[in-house]
XYZ file of C-alpha atoms in Angstrom:
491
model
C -5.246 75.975 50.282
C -2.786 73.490 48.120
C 0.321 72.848 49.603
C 2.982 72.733 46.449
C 6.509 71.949 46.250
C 9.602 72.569 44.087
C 13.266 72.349 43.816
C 13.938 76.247 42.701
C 10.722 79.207 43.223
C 10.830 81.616 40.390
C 9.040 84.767 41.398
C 7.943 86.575 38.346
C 7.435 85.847 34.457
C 9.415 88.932 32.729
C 12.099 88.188 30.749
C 14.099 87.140 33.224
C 12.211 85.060 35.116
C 11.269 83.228 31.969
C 14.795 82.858 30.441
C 15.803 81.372 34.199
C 12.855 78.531 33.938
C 13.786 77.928 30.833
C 17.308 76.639 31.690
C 16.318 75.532 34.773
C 13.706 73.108 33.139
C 16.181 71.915 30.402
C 18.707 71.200 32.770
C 16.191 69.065 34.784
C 15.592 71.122 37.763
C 12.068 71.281 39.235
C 10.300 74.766 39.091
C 7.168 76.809 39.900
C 6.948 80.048 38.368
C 4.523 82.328 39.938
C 3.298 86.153 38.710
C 0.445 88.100 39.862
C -0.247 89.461 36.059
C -2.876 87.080 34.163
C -0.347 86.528 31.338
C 2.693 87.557 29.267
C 3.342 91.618 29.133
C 1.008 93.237 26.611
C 3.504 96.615 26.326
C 6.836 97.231 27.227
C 9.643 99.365 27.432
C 12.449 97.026 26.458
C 12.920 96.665 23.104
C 16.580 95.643 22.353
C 18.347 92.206 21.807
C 21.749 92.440 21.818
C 24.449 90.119 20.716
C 25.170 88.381 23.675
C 21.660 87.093 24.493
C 20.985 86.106 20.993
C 23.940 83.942 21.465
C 22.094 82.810 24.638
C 18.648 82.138 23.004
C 21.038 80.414 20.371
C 22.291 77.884 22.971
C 18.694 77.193 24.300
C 17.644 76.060 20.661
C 15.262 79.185 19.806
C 17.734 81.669 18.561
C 16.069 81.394 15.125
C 12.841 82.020 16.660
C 13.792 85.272 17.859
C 15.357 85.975 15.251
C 12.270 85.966 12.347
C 10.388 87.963 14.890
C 12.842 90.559 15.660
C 13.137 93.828 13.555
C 16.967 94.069 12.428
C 19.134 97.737 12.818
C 22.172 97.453 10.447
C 23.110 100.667 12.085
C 23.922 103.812 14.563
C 23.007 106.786 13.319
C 23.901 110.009 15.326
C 22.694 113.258 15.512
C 22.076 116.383 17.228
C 18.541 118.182 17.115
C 16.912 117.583 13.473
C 20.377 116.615 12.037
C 21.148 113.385 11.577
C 25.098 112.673 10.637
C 24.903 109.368 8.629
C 24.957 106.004 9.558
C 27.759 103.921 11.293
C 27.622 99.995 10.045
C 26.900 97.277 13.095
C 27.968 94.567 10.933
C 30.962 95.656 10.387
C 31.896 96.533 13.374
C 31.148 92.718 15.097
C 31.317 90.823 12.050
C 34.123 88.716 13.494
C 33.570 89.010 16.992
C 29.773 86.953 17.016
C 27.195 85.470 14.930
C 24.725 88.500 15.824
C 26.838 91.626 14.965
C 23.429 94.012 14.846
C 21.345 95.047 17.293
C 17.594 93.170 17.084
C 14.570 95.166 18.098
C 12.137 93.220 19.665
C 10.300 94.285 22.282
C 9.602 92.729 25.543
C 6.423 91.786 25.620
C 7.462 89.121 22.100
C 10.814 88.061 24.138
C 8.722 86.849 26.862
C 6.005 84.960 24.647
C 8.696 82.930 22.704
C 10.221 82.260 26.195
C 6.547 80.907 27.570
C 6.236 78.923 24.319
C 9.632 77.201 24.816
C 9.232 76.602 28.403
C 5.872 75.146 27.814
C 7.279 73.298 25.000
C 9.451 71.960 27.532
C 7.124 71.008 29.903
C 7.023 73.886 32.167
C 4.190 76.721 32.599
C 3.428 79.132 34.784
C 0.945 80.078 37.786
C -0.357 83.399 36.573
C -2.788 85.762 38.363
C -0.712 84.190 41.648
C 1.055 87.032 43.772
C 3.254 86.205 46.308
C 2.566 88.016 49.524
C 5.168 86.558 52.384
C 8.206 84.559 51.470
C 10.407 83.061 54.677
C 13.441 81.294 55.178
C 12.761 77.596 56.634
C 15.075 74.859 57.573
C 15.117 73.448 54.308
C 15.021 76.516 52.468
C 11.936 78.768 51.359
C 8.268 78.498 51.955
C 6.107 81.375 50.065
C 2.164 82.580 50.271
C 1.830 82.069 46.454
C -2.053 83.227 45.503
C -3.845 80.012 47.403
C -1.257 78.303 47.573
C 1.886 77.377 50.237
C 5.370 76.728 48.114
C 7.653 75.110 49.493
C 11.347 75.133 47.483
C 14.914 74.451 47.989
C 16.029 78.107 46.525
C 13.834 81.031 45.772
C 14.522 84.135 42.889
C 13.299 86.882 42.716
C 12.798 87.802 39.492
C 9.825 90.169 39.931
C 11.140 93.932 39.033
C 11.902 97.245 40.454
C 9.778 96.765 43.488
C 10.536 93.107 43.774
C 8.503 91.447 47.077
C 11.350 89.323 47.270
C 13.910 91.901 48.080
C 11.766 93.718 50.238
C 11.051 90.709 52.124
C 14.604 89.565 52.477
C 15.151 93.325 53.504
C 17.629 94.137 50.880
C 18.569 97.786 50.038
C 18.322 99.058 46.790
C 21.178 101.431 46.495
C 21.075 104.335 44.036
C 18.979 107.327 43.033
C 16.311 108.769 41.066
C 17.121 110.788 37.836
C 14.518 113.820 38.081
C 13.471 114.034 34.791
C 10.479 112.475 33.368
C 10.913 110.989 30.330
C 8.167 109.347 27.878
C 8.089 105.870 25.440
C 5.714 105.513 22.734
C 4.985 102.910 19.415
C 4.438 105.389 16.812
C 3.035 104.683 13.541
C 3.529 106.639 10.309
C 6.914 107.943 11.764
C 9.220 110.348 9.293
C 12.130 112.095 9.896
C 14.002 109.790 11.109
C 16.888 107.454 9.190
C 15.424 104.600 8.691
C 16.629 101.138 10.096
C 19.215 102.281 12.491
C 19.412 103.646 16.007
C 18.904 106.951 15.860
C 20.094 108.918 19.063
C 19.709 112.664 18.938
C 21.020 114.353 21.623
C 19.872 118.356 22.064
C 20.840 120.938 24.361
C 17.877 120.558 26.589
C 16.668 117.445 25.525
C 17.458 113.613 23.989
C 15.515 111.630 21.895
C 15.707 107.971 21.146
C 14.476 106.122 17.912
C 14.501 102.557 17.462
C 13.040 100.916 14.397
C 10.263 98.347 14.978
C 8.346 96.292 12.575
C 5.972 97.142 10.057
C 6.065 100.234 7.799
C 6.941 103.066 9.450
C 6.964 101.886 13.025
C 9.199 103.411 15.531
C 10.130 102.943 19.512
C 10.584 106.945 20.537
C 12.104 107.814 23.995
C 12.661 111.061 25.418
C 12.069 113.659 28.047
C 8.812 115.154 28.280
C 7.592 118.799 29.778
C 4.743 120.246 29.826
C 4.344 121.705 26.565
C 0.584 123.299 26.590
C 0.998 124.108 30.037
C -2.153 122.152 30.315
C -0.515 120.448 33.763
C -0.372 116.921 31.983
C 2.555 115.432 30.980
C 1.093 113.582 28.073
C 1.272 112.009 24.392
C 0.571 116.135 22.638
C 3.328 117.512 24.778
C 5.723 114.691 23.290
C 4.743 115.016 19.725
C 4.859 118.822 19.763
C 8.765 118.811 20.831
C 10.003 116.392 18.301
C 8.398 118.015 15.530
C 9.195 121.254 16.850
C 13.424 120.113 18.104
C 14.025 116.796 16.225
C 11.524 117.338 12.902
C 10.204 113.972 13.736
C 6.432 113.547 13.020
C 4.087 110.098 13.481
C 0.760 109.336 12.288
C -0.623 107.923 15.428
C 0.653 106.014 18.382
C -0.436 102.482 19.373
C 1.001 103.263 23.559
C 2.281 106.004 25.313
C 3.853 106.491 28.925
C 5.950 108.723 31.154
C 8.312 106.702 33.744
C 11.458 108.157 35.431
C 14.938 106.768 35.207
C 16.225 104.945 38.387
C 20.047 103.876 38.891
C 19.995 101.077 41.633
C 21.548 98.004 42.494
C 20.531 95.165 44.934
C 23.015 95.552 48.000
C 22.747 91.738 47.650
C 22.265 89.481 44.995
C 22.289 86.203 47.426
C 20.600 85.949 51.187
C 20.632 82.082 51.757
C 17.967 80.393 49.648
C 17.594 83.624 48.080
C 18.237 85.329 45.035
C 17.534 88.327 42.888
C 18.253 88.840 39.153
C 17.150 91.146 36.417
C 15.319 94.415 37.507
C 14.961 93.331 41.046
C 18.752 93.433 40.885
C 19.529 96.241 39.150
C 17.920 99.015 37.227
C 19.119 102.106 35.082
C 18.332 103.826 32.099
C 17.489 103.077 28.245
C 20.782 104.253 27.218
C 22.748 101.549 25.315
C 19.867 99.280 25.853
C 21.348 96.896 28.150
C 18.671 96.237 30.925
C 16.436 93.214 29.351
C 19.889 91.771 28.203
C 21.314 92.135 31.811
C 18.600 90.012 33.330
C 18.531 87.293 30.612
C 22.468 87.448 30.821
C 21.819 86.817 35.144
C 19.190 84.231 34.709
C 21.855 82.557 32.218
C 24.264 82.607 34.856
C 22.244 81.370 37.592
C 20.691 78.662 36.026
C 23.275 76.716 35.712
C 24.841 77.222 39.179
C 21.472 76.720 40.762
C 21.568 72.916 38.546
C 25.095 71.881 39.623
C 24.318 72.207 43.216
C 21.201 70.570 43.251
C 22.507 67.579 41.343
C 25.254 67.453 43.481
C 27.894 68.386 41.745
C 28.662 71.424 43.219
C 29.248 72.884 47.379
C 26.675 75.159 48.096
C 29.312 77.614 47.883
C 29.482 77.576 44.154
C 26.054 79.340 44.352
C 28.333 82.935 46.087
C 29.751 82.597 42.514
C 26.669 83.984 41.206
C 26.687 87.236 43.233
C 30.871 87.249 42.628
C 30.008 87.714 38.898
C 27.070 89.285 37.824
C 27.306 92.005 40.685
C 30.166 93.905 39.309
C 28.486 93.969 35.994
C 25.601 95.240 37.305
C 27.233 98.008 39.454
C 29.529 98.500 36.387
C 26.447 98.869 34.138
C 24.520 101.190 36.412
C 27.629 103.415 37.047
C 28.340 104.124 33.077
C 24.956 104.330 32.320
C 24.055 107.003 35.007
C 27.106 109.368 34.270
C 26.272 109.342 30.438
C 22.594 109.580 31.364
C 23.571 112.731 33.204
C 25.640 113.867 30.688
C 22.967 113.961 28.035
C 20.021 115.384 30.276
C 22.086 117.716 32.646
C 20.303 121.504 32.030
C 23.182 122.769 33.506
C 24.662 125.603 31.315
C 28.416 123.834 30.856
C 26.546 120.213 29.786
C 23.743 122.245 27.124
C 27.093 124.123 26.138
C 29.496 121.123 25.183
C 26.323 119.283 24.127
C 25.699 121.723 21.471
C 29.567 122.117 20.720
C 31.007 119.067 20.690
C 28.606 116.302 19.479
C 27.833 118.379 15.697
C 31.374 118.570 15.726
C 32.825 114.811 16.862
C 29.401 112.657 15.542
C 30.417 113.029 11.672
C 33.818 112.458 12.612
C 32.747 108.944 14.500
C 30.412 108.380 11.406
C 34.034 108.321 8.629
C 36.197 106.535 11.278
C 34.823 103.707 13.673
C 33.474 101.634 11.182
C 37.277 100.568 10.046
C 38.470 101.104 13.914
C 39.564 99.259 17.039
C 37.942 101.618 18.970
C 34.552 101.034 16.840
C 34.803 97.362 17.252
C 35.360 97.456 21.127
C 32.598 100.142 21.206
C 30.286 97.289 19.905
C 31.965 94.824 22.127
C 30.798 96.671 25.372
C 27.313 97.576 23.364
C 26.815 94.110 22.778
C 28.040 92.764 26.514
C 30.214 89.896 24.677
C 33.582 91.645 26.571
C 31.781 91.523 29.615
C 34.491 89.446 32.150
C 34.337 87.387 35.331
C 37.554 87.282 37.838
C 38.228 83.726 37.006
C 42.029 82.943 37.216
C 43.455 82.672 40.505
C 46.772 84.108 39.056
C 45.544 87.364 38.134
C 47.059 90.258 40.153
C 44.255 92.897 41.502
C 44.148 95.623 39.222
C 46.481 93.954 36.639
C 46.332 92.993 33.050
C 43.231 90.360 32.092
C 43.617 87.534 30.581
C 42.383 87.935 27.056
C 40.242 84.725 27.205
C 39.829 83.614 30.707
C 36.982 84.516 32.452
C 35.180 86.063 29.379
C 32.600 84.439 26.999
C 34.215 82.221 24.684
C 35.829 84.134 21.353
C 33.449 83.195 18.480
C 35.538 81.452 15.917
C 32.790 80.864 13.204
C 32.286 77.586 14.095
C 32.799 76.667 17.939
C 29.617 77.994 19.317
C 27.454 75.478 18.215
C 29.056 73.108 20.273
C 27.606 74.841 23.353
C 24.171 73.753 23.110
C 24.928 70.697 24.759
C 25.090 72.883 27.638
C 27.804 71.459 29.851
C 31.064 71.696 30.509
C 33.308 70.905 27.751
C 37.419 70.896 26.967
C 38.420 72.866 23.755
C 42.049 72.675 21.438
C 42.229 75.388 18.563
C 45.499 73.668 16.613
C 48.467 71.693 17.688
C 46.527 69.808 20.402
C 44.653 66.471 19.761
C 41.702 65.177 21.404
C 43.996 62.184 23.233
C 45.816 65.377 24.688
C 43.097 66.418 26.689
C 42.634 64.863 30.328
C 39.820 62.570 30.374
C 37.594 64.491 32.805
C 34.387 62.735 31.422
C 33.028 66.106 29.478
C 33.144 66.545 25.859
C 36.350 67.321 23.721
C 36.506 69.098 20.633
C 39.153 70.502 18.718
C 38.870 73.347 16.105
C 41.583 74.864 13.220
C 44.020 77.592 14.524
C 41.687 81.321 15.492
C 44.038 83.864 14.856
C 43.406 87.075 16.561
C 41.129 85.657 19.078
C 43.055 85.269 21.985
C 42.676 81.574 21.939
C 46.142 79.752 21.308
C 47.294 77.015 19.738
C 48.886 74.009 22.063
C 46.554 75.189 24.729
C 43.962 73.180 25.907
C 40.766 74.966 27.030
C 38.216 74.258 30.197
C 34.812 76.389 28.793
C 31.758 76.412 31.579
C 28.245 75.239 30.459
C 27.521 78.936 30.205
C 29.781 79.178 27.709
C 32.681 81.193 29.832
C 36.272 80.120 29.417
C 37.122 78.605 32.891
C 40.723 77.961 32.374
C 43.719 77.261 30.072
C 46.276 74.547 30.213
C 49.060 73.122 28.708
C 47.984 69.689 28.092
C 50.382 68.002 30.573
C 49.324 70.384 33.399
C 45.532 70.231 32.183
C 44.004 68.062 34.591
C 45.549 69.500 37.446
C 44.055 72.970 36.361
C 40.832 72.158 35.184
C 39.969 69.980 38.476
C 41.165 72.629 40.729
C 39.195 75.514 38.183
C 35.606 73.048 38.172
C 35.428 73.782 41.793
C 36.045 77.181 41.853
């Protein structure tokens, strides 16, 4: 038995666990991945790239990488049963608000093979076909029965799904519950009926259904419950096909996978336990709606990448590391929370829900369809779609419960040109007019300053502290800036 060692453990090679090396590796920390499958995912269920973590894969240097493979869908397109209402326009509904305003299909299975390329490119790999059977807390952090092997690591995440060892083994309850429904995913081929390259989502009285196009002609990601059509006991692929031609007039040539899963709405009671972490599905889980869970864990392993760096190099308390759980908790519980009540909302066979189903969304989805694409409420729609107005409590000014600041503590407004800046991934000061770079403190991090942004929130004569992760830490005037920023850095 080999006896290996390692700065951070990263317990499973999903998406998340990937996307966490990744930065981890760049950022010069040492890492052992370890998964007990014998290689990247072969099928999946997630599918969807949203803004956010294309801005993400941007600042890792592979955004264009993801983005030749991806499928692009320019649009929503609502619907109820076989109707479909038209088609509501992504692009113009983020086209100011972020490089990315679509939503890319690309399924999990090619997310997590351009993330093993680029961490092997880097000089990482992983330990496949190596399950980790006891992980324990030691006086120097975390030693782990990897396979044949003994790791021993400063930190450990767990990054290794719904039934994460990790959790278990730190004894962490996964709060939540179990939608009762079965529901079914499946790559169809040959697929008609549905309008083409957009989302479709077609709600029913008794049922949901879930289109997503996919490369190739005719290819299509289809989710939706599934009963037992035949009454042949099985809950399989015929039962599916029969009740979207028969509800949704959706027909396929043939389907390259098929499976039936429930929904689950849970989240970790604990994101940190000492040297231990979880992120992505061992986190959190809920269901397809809005297509947020890949993007969740990339959008963790983001986070705690970077915290995880700063306090190994030193230049962070070990406390920094509580920030992690501070932040990406409440989105996750936030997440899980709207997802399950609209979830319920569309599924619920309870004769009010089929009744307003079948009343209000023929008569409100055409109406959506003439007036979000010009709207505020359209654009913020695709703002919480995307997860780029997702926020952190970052200013220690900010009354409980009161206003937000419109820039602190969120992801840094996208001003057409100030993102690129960010793959130098550290922390940086920013002026958008009336400030000059000799105005800024001299707090040895980069300073750039960009033309005026109008209607982002940013202001001019302001100076800006933004996080390596791209969140705006704190704002300044530029006499009062070093004060600030020092005091925000160690927050």
């Amino acid at each position: 038995m080999a006896e290996l060692s390692c700065e951070v453990l990263v317990v499973g090679a999903g998406p998340t666990g990937l996307m966490l090396a990744n930065w981890l590796t760049r950022l010069g920390v040492q890492v052992i991945v370890v998964d007990g499958k014998d290689g990247p995912t072969a099928e999946s269920r997630a599918l969807v790239v949203q803004a956010r973590s294309l801005e993400i894969y941007d600042q890792l240097g592979i955004g264009d990488h993801v983005l030749e493979a991806a499928h692009r869908a320019e649009a929503l397109a609502p619907g109820f049963g076989a109707r479909a209402f038209g088609r509501i326009p992504l692009g113009r509904l983020g086209a100011r608000l972020t490089p990315y305003p679509f939503i890319e299909v690309l399924e999990q299975s090619r997310n997590e093979e351009i993330l093993y390329d680029n961490l092997r490119k880097l000089g990482g790999d992983v330990y496949w076909e190596s399950p980790v059977t006891a992980v324990v807390q030691t006086d120097d952090g975390v030693e782990a029965k990897v396979g044949n092997h003994t790791v021993r690591a400063r930190f450990c995440v767990g990054c290794d799904g719904a039934n994460s060892v990790v959790r278990k083994a730190r004894r962490i309850d996964f709060e939540g519950v179990t939608n009762p429904h079965r529901f079914f995913v499946l790559d169809a081929i040959g697929a008609h009926g549905l309008v083409p390259d957009a989302v479709n989502v077609r709600p029913e009285r008794t049922d949901f259904l879930l289109g997503f196009p996919m490369r190739g002609e005719g290819g299509w990601r289809l989710i939706g419950l599934v009963r037992d059509t035949n009454s042949d006991g099985d809950l399989d692929e015929e039962d599916a096909r029969e009740r979207m031609r028969r509800t949704y007039g959706v027909t396929y040539d043939r389907a390259r996978w098929f499976a039936t899963y429930r929904v689950h709405h849970r989240v970790a009671a604990a994101f940190r336990d000492g040297p231990f972490f979880l992120a992505g599905d061992a986190a959190h889980v809920h269901s397809p709606v809005g297509g947020q869970g890949m993007n969740t864990g990339l959008q963790d392993a983001h986070n705690l990448a970077f915290k995880l760096a700063d306090v190994l190099r030193g230049a962070r308390r070990d406390s920094w590391l509580d920030r992690y759980e501070a932040e990406r908790r409440p989105v996750a519980r936030k997440l899980v929370a709207t997802t399950d009540r609209l979830f319920n909302a569309i599924t619920s066979t309870r004769l009010p829900a089929r009744a307003l189903r079948r009343i209000v969304i023929p008569l409100l989805a055409p109406i959506a369809v003439r007036v979000l694409p010009g709207s505020s409420g359209g654009s913020r729609l695709f703002q919480y779609v995307s997860q780029i107005r997702i926020h952190y409590r970052l200013d220690p000014d900010a009354k409980p419960g009161g206003p937000r600041d419109p820039v602190i503590g969120r992801r840094l407004p996208w001003t057409g040109n100030n993102h690129a800046v960010l793959r130098a991934a550290c922390w940086q000061i920013h002026g958008y007019g009336e400030v000059v770079a000799s105005d800024a403190p001299d707090l040895g991090m980069p300073v750039h300053i960009f033309p005026p942004a109008p209607e982002t929130g940013l202001l001019p004569g302001l100076l800006y502290l933004i996080r390596a992760d791209g969140f705006v830490a704190a704002s300044a005037v530029p006499a009062e800036a070093e004060t600030h920023f020092r005091h925000a850095q160690g927050r």
